[in-house]
CSV table of C-alpha atoms in Angstrom, one decimal:
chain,number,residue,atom,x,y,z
A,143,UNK,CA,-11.2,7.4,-4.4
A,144,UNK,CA,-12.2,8.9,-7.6
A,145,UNK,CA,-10.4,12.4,-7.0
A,146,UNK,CA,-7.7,10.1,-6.2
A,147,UNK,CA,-7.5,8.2,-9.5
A,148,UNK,CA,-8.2,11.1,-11.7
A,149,UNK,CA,-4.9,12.1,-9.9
A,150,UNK,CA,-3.3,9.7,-10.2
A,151,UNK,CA,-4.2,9.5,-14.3
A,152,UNK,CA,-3.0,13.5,-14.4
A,153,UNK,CA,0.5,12.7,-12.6
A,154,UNK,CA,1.4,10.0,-15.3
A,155,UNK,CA,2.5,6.4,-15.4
A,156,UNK,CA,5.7,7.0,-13.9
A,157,UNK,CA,7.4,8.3,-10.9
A,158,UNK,CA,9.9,10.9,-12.3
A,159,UNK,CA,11.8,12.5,-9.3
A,160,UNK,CA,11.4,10.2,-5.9
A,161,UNK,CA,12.6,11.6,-3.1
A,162,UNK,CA,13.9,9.9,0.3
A,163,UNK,CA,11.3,8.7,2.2
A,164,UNK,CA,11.2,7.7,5.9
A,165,UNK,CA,8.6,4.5,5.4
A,166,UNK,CA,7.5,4.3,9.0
A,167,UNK,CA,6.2,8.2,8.9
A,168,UNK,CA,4.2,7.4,5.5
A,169,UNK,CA,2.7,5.1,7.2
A,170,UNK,CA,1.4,7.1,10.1
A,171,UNK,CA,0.6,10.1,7.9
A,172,UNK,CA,-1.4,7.4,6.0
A,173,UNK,CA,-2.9,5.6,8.7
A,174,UNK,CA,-4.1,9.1,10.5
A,175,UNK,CA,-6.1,10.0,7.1
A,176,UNK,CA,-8.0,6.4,7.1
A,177,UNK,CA,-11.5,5.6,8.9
A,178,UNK,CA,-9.0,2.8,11.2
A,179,UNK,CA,-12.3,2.1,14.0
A,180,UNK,CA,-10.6,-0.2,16.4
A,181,UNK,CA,-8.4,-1.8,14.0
A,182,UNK,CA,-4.3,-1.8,15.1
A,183,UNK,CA,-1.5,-1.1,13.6
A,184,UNK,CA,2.0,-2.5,14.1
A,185,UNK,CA,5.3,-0.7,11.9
A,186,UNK,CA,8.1,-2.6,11.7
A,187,UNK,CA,10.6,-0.3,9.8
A,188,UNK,CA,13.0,2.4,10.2
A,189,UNK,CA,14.1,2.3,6.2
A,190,UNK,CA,14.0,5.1,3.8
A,191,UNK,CA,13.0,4.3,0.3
A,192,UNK,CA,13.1,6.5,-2.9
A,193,UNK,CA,9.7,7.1,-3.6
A,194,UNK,CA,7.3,9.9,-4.6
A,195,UNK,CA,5.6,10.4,-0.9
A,196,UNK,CA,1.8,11.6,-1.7
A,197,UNK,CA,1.3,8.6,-4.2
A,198,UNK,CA,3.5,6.0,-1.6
A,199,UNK,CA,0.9,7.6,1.1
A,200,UNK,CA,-2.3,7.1,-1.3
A,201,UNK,CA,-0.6,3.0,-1.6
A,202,UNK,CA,-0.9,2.6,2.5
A,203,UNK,CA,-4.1,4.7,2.8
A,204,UNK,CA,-5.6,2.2,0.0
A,205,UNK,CA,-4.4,-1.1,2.0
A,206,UNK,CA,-5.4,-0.1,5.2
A,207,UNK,CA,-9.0,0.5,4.2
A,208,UNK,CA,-9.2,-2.7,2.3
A,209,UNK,CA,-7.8,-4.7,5.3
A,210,UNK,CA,-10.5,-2.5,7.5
A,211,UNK,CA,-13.2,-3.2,4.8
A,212,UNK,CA,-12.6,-7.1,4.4
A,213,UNK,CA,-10.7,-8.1,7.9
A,214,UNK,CA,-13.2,-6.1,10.1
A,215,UNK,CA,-13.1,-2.8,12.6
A,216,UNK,CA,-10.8,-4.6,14.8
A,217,UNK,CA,-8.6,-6.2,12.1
A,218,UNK,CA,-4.2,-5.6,13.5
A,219,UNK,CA,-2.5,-4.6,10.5
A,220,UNK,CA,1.4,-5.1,9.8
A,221,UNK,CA,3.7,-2.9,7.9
A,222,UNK,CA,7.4,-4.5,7.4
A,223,UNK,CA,10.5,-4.9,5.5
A,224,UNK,CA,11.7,-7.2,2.9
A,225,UNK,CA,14.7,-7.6,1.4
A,226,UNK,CA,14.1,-5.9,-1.8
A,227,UNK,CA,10.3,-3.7,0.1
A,228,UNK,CA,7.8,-3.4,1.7
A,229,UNK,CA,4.6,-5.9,3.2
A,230,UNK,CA,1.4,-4.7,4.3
A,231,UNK,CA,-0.2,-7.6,5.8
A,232,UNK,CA,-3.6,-8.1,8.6
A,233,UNK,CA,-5.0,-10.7,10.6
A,234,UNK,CA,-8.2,-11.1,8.8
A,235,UNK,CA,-9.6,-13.7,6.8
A,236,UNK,CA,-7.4,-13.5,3.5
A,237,UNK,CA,-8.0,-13.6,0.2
A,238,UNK,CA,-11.3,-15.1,-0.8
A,239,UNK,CA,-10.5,-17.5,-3.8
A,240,UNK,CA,-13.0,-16.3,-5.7
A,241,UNK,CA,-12.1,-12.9,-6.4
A,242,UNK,CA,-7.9,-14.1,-5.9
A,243,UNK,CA,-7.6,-13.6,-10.4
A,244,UNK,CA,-9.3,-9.8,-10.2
A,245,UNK,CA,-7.8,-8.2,-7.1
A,246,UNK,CA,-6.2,-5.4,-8.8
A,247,UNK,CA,-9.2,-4.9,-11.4
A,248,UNK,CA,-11.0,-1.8,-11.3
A,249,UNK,CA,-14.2,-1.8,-10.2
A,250,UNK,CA,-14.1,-5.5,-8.7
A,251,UNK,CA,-14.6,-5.7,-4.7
A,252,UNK,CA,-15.2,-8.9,-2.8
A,253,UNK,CA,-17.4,-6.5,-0.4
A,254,UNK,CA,-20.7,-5.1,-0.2
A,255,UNK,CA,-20.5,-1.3,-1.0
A,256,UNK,CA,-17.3,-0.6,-1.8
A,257,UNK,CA,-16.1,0.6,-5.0
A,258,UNK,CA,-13.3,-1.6,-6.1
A,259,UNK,CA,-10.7,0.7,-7.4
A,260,UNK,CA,-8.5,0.9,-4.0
A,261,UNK,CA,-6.7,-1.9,-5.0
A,262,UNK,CA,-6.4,-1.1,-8.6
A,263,UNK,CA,-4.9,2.1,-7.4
A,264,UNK,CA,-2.4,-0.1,-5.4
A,265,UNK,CA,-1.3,-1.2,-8.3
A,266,UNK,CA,-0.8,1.5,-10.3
A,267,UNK,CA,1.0,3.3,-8.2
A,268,UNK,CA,4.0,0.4,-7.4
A,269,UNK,CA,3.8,0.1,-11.4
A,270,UNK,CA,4.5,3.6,-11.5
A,271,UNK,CA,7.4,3.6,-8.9
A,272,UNK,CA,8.3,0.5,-11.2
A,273,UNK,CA,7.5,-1.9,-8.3
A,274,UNK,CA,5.7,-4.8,-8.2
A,275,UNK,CA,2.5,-5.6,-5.7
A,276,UNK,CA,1.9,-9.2,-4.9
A,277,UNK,CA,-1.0,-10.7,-2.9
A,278,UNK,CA,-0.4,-13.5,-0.7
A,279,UNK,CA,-0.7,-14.7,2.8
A,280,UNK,CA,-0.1,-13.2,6.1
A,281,UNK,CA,1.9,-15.0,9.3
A,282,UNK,CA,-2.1,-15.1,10.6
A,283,UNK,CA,-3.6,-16.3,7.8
A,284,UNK,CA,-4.6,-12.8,6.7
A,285,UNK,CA,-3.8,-11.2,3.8
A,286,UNK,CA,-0.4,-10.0,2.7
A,287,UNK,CA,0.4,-7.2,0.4
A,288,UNK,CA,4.3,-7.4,-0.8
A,289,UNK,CA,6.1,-4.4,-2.6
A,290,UNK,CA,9.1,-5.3,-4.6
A,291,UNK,CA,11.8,-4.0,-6.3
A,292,UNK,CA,11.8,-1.0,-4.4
A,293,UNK,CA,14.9,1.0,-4.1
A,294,UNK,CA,16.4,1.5,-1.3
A,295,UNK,CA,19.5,3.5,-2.0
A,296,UNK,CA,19.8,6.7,-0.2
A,297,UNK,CA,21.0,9.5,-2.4
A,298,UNK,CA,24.1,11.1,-1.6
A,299,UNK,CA,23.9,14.3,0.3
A,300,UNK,CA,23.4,17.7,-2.0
């Protein structure tokens, strides 16, 4: 996590030069680099989005740890569209109350052990794609993760 935030601090504040992405393959790329146990995952996407794909991967790999970390081994995870994004959502427990106001603060973790910065990282990088990441609540109850503003234009062909 800390590699990744010192690279994230080199690369800048902004995305520069996104390329088309196909969002259902950053999610697997992102899902086969994260310590899943028996947790599940469910993509429900074929879109392409205009992103920068190693900091868009470093976004999914940072959710799907945190749902691991706070929903349990065995927590199902859901990746899906929105009109104007993205949602990452799980069928965990949600957002504990108390730590609702600091999510996205570095160094701040509702669970033993863990470092805090995943979801500050989050952040950062939709900020940087000039997104916005909003937590709320999942079809399950769990917790939801929606990215907006994304665009979703395809560039015409070179």
């Amino acid at each position: 996590i800390v590699e990744r935030t010192l690279a994230l601090a080199r690369e800048g504040e902004t995305v520069g030069d996104p390329e088309r992405v196909d969002l259902a393959e950053v999610v697997a790329d992102s899902w086969s680099t994260v310590d899943t146990a028996d947790a599940a995952l469910s993509v429900e996407t074929d879109r392409e989005v205009l992103a920068d794909p190693d900091r868009l991967r470093n976004l999914f790999e940072n959710l799907m740890r945190n749902a691991v970390d706070h929903a349990g081994d065995d927590v199902s995870i859901r990746v899906g569209d929105l009109s104007d994004g993205f949602f990452v959502e799980d069928d965990g427990p949600g957002i504990d109350p108390a730590v609702a106001d600091s999510l996205f603060e570095p160094g701040e973790s509702g669970a033993a052990g863990n470092t805090g910065f995943g979801l500050a990282i989050v952040q950062e990088i939709a900020t940087a794609h000039g997104w916005t990441v909003e937590p709320t609540s999942g079809e399950d109850g769990g917790a939801r993760f929606e990215v907006r503003g994304v665009d979703k234009r395809t560039p015409a062909a070179p």
